[in-house]
PDB file of C-alpha atoms in Angstrom:
ATOM      1  CA  GLN A  60      99.850  -4.549 136.706  1.00  0.00           C
ATOM      2  CA  VAL A  61     100.460  -4.600 132.993  1.00  0.00           C
ATOM      3  CA  GLN A  62     103.245  -6.914 132.032  1.00  0.00           C
ATOM      4  CA  LEU A  63     104.769  -7.955 128.736  1.00  0.00           C
ATOM      5  CA  VAL A  64     107.279 -10.776 128.826  1.00  0.00           C
ATOM      6  CA  GLU A  65     109.359 -11.847 125.857  1.00  0.00           C
ATOM      7  CA  SER A  66     110.814 -15.288 125.467  1.00  0.00           C
ATOM      8  CA  GLY A  67     112.423 -17.433 122.832  1.00  0.00           C
ATOM      9  CA  GLY A  68     115.584 -15.494 122.187  1.00  0.00           C
ATOM     10  CA  GLY A  69     118.951 -17.099 121.903  1.00  0.00           C
ATOM     11  CA  LEU A  70     121.674 -18.053 119.508  1.00  0.00           C
ATOM     12  CA  VAL A  71     120.717 -19.088 116.005  1.00  0.00           C
ATOM     13  CA  GLN A  72     122.739 -19.699 112.886  1.00  0.00           C
ATOM     14  CA  ALA A  73     122.193 -17.612 109.813  1.00  0.00           C
ATOM     15  CA  GLY A  74     119.588 -19.248 107.650  1.00  0.00           C
ATOM     16  CA  GLY A  75     117.944 -21.014 110.567  1.00  0.00           C
ATOM     17  CA  SER A  76     114.815 -19.973 112.367  1.00  0.00           C
ATOM     18  CA  LEU A  77     113.741 -18.624 115.707  1.00  0.00           C
ATOM     19  CA  ARG A  78     110.394 -17.847 117.265  1.00  0.00           C
ATOM     20  CA  LEU A  79     109.983 -15.080 119.799  1.00  0.00           C
ATOM     21  CA  SER A  80     106.930 -14.875 121.998  1.00  0.00           C
ATOM     22  CA  CYS A  81     105.402 -11.932 123.824  1.00  0.00           C
ATOM     23  CA  ALA A  82     103.073 -12.842 126.671  1.00  0.00           C
ATOM     24  CA  ALA A  83     100.835 -10.105 128.028  1.00  0.00           C
ATOM     25  CA  SER A  84      98.908  -9.780 131.252  1.00  0.00           C
ATOM     26  CA  GLY A  85      97.107  -7.066 133.157  1.00  0.00           C
ATOM     27  CA  LEU A  86      95.440  -5.508 130.133  1.00  0.00           C
ATOM     28  CA  THR A  87      92.615  -6.204 127.749  1.00  0.00           C
ATOM     29  CA  PHE A  88      94.872  -7.695 125.146  1.00  0.00           C
ATOM     30  CA  SER A  89      92.468  -7.360 122.226  1.00  0.00           C
ATOM     31  CA  HIS A  90      92.361  -3.575 122.709  1.00  0.00           C
ATOM     32  CA  TYR A  91      96.047  -3.245 121.931  1.00  0.00           C
ATOM     33  CA  ALA A  92      98.171  -3.338 118.856  1.00  0.00           C
ATOM     34  CA  ILE A  93     101.458  -5.152 119.378  1.00  0.00           C
ATOM     35  CA  ALA A  94     104.812  -4.358 117.871  1.00  0.00           C
ATOM     36  CA  TRP A  95     108.333  -5.667 117.995  1.00  0.00           C
ATOM     37  CA  PHE A  96     111.307  -3.365 118.095  1.00  0.00           C
ATOM     38  CA  ARG A  97     114.980  -4.183 118.251  1.00  0.00           C
ATOM     39  CA  GLN A  98     118.132  -2.464 119.367  1.00  0.00           C
ATOM     40  CA  ALA A  99     121.728  -3.423 118.805  1.00  0.00           C
ATOM     41  CA  PRO A 100     124.546  -2.026 120.956  1.00  0.00           C
ATOM     42  CA  GLY A 101     125.389   1.497 119.901  1.00  0.00           C
ATOM     43  CA  LYS A 102     122.411   1.648 117.568  1.00  0.00           C
ATOM     44  CA  GLU A 103     119.063   3.358 117.710  1.00  0.00           C
ATOM     45  CA  ARG A 104     116.022   1.287 118.474  1.00  0.00           C
ATOM     46  CA  GLU A 105     114.272   0.375 115.261  1.00  0.00           C
ATOM     47  CA  PHE A 106     110.852  -0.834 114.304  1.00  0.00           C
ATOM     48  CA  VAL A 107     110.551  -4.440 113.202  1.00  0.00           C
ATOM     49  CA  ALA A 108     106.900  -5.389 112.872  1.00  0.00           C
ATOM     50  CA  ALA A 109     103.431  -4.530 114.124  1.00  0.00           C
ATOM     51  CA  ILE A 110     100.076  -6.252 114.250  1.00  0.00           C
ATOM     52  CA  SER A 111      96.653  -4.740 114.760  1.00  0.00           C
ATOM     53  CA  TRP A 112      94.319  -5.517 117.645  1.00  0.00           C
ATOM     54  CA  GLY A 113      92.648  -8.466 115.944  1.00  0.00           C
ATOM     55  CA  GLY A 114      95.539  -9.569 113.765  1.00  0.00           C
ATOM     56  CA  ALA A 115      93.878  -8.553 110.510  1.00  0.00           C
ATOM     57  CA  SER A 116      96.671  -6.215 109.510  1.00  0.00           C
ATOM     58  CA  THR A 117     100.411  -6.508 109.856  1.00  0.00           C
ATOM     59  CA  TYR A 118     103.211  -4.213 108.880  1.00  0.00           C
ATOM     60  CA  TYR A 119     106.901  -4.959 108.561  1.00  0.00           C
ATOM     61  CA  ALA A 120     110.083  -3.016 108.221  1.00  0.00           C
ATOM     62  CA  ASP A 121     111.500  -3.442 104.744  1.00  0.00           C
ATOM     63  CA  VAL A 122     114.609  -5.159 106.034  1.00  0.00           C
ATOM     64  CA  VAL A 123     112.611  -8.033 107.540  1.00  0.00           C
ATOM     65  CA  LYS A 124     109.741  -8.256 105.089  1.00  0.00           C
ATOM     66  CA  GLY A 125     109.387 -11.738 103.695  1.00  0.00           C
ATOM     67  CA  ARG A 126     111.529 -13.251 106.431  1.00  0.00           C
ATOM     68  CA  PHE A 127     109.718 -12.384 109.662  1.00  0.00           C
ATOM     69  CA  THR A 128     106.074 -13.030 110.442  1.00  0.00           C
ATOM     70  CA  LEU A 129     104.124 -11.532 113.314  1.00  0.00           C
ATOM     71  CA  SER A 130     101.000 -13.218 114.604  1.00  0.00           C
ATOM     72  CA  ARG A 131      98.844 -13.015 117.686  1.00  0.00           C
ATOM     73  CA  ASP A 132      96.521 -15.181 119.695  1.00  0.00           C
ATOM     74  CA  ASN A 133      94.119 -13.058 121.672  1.00  0.00           C
ATOM     75  CA  ALA A 134      92.791 -16.030 123.595  1.00  0.00           C
ATOM     76  CA  LYS A 135      96.291 -16.769 124.857  1.00  0.00           C
ATOM     77  CA  THR A 136      97.218 -13.059 125.037  1.00  0.00           C
ATOM     78  CA  THR A 137     100.406 -13.720 123.123  1.00  0.00           C
ATOM     79  CA  ALA A 138     102.066 -12.322 120.031  1.00  0.00           C
ATOM     80  CA  ASP A 139     104.800 -14.248 118.286  1.00  0.00           C
ATOM     81  CA  LEU A 140     107.507 -13.143 115.910  1.00  0.00           C
ATOM     82  CA  GLN A 141     108.629 -15.928 113.624  1.00  0.00           C
ATOM     83  CA  MET A 142     112.102 -15.222 112.330  1.00  0.00           C
ATOM     84  CA  ASN A 143     113.047 -17.181 109.251  1.00  0.00           C
ATOM     85  CA  SER A 144     116.387 -16.931 107.500  1.00  0.00           C
ATOM     86  CA  PRO A 145     117.833 -14.581 110.095  1.00  0.00           C
ATOM     87  CA  LYS A 146     120.986 -12.718 109.215  1.00  0.00           C
ATOM     88  CA  PRO A 147     123.850 -11.562 111.422  1.00  0.00           C
ATOM     89  CA  GLU A 148     122.578  -8.015 111.067  1.00  0.00           C
ATOM     90  CA  ASP A 149     119.383  -9.130 112.820  1.00  0.00           C
ATOM     91  CA  THR A 150     121.368  -9.534 116.028  1.00  0.00           C
ATOM     92  CA  ALA A 151     119.815  -7.291 118.675  1.00  0.00           C
ATOM     93  CA  VAL A 152     117.722  -7.160 121.794  1.00  0.00           C
ATOM     94  CA  TYR A 153     114.150  -7.642 120.690  1.00  0.00           C
ATOM     95  CA  SER A 154     111.350  -6.049 122.684  1.00  0.00           C
ATOM     96  CA  CYS A 155     107.614  -6.260 122.322  1.00  0.00           C
ATOM     97  CA  ALA A 156     105.406  -3.280 122.977  1.00  0.00           C
ATOM     98  CA  ALA A 157     101.694  -2.541 123.214  1.00  0.00           C
ATOM     99  CA  ARG A 158      99.592   0.476 122.331  1.00  0.00           C
ATOM    100  CA  ARG A 159      95.873   0.918 122.670  1.00  0.00           C
ATOM    101  CA  SER A 160      94.578   1.093 119.116  1.00  0.00           C
ATOM    102  CA  TRP A 161      91.709   0.076 116.892  1.00  0.00           C
ATOM    103  CA  GLY A 162      93.610   1.105 113.769  1.00  0.00           C
ATOM    104  CA  SER A 163      95.904  -0.492 111.261  1.00  0.00           C
ATOM    105  CA  ALA A 164      99.289  -1.932 112.052  1.00  0.00           C
ATOM    106  CA  ALA A 165     101.031   0.508 109.732  1.00  0.00           C
ATOM    107  CA  GLY A 166     100.027   3.362 111.993  1.00  0.00           C
ATOM    108  CA  GLY A 167     102.299   2.225 114.798  1.00  0.00           C
ATOM    109  CA  VAL A 168     105.895   2.382 113.622  1.00  0.00           C
ATOM    110  CA  SER A 169     107.257   4.800 116.212  1.00  0.00           C
ATOM    111  CA  ASP A 170     108.357   3.626 119.642  1.00  0.00           C
ATOM    112  CA  VAL A 171     106.908   6.753 121.269  1.00  0.00           C
ATOM    113  CA  GLN A 172     103.417   5.500 120.461  1.00  0.00           C
ATOM    114  CA  TYR A 173     103.703   2.483 122.733  1.00  0.00           C
ATOM    115  CA  SER A 174     102.641   2.532 126.347  1.00  0.00           C
ATOM    116  CA  TYR A 175     103.920  -0.816 127.576  1.00  0.00           C
ATOM    117  CA  TRP A 176     107.166  -2.624 126.970  1.00  0.00           C
ATOM    118  CA  GLY A 177     108.668  -5.951 127.759  1.00  0.00           C
ATOM    119  CA  GLN A 178     112.124  -6.454 129.165  1.00  0.00           C
ATOM    120  CA  GLY A 179     113.621  -7.614 125.894  1.00  0.00           C
ATOM    121  CA  THR A 180     115.178 -10.841 124.736  1.00  0.00           C
ATOM    122  CA  GLN A 181     118.566 -11.223 123.111  1.00  0.00           C
ATOM    123  CA  VAL A 182     118.790 -12.651 119.622  1.00  0.00           C
ATOM    124  CA  THR A 183     122.218 -13.450 118.278  1.00  0.00           C
ATOM    125  CA  VAL A 184     122.635 -14.642 114.713  1.00  0.00           C
ATOM    126  CA  SER A 185     125.920 -16.279 113.864  1.00  0.00           C
ATOM    127  CA  SER A 186     127.352 -16.674 110.398  1.00  0.00           C
TER     128      SER A 186
END
């Protein structure tokens, strides 16, 4: 069975840092692009960041660009989202997702493109 499991969420103060991890199993990890999405209560799910199958390309939503960094380790079948200088408006449930792709990260900004999803991890940023 394909499984994506997020970890690392929690409470962080604005200006601090947090690292989220997505651990995958049950799939050939290097065949899949990975993305992070987030959803706050009462809000639509929004794209955060994506990384291509080999990690050569990344793409970020404008609101997180320069603050968040997405990386992957295909040997470990993990993809991590490093959140630096988080803001209260970054508070949301963060989910990782996978889509089978050999293309660029920028081609995967819509949630409908992703076949597999993790359960989500809560990130709360306090001011």
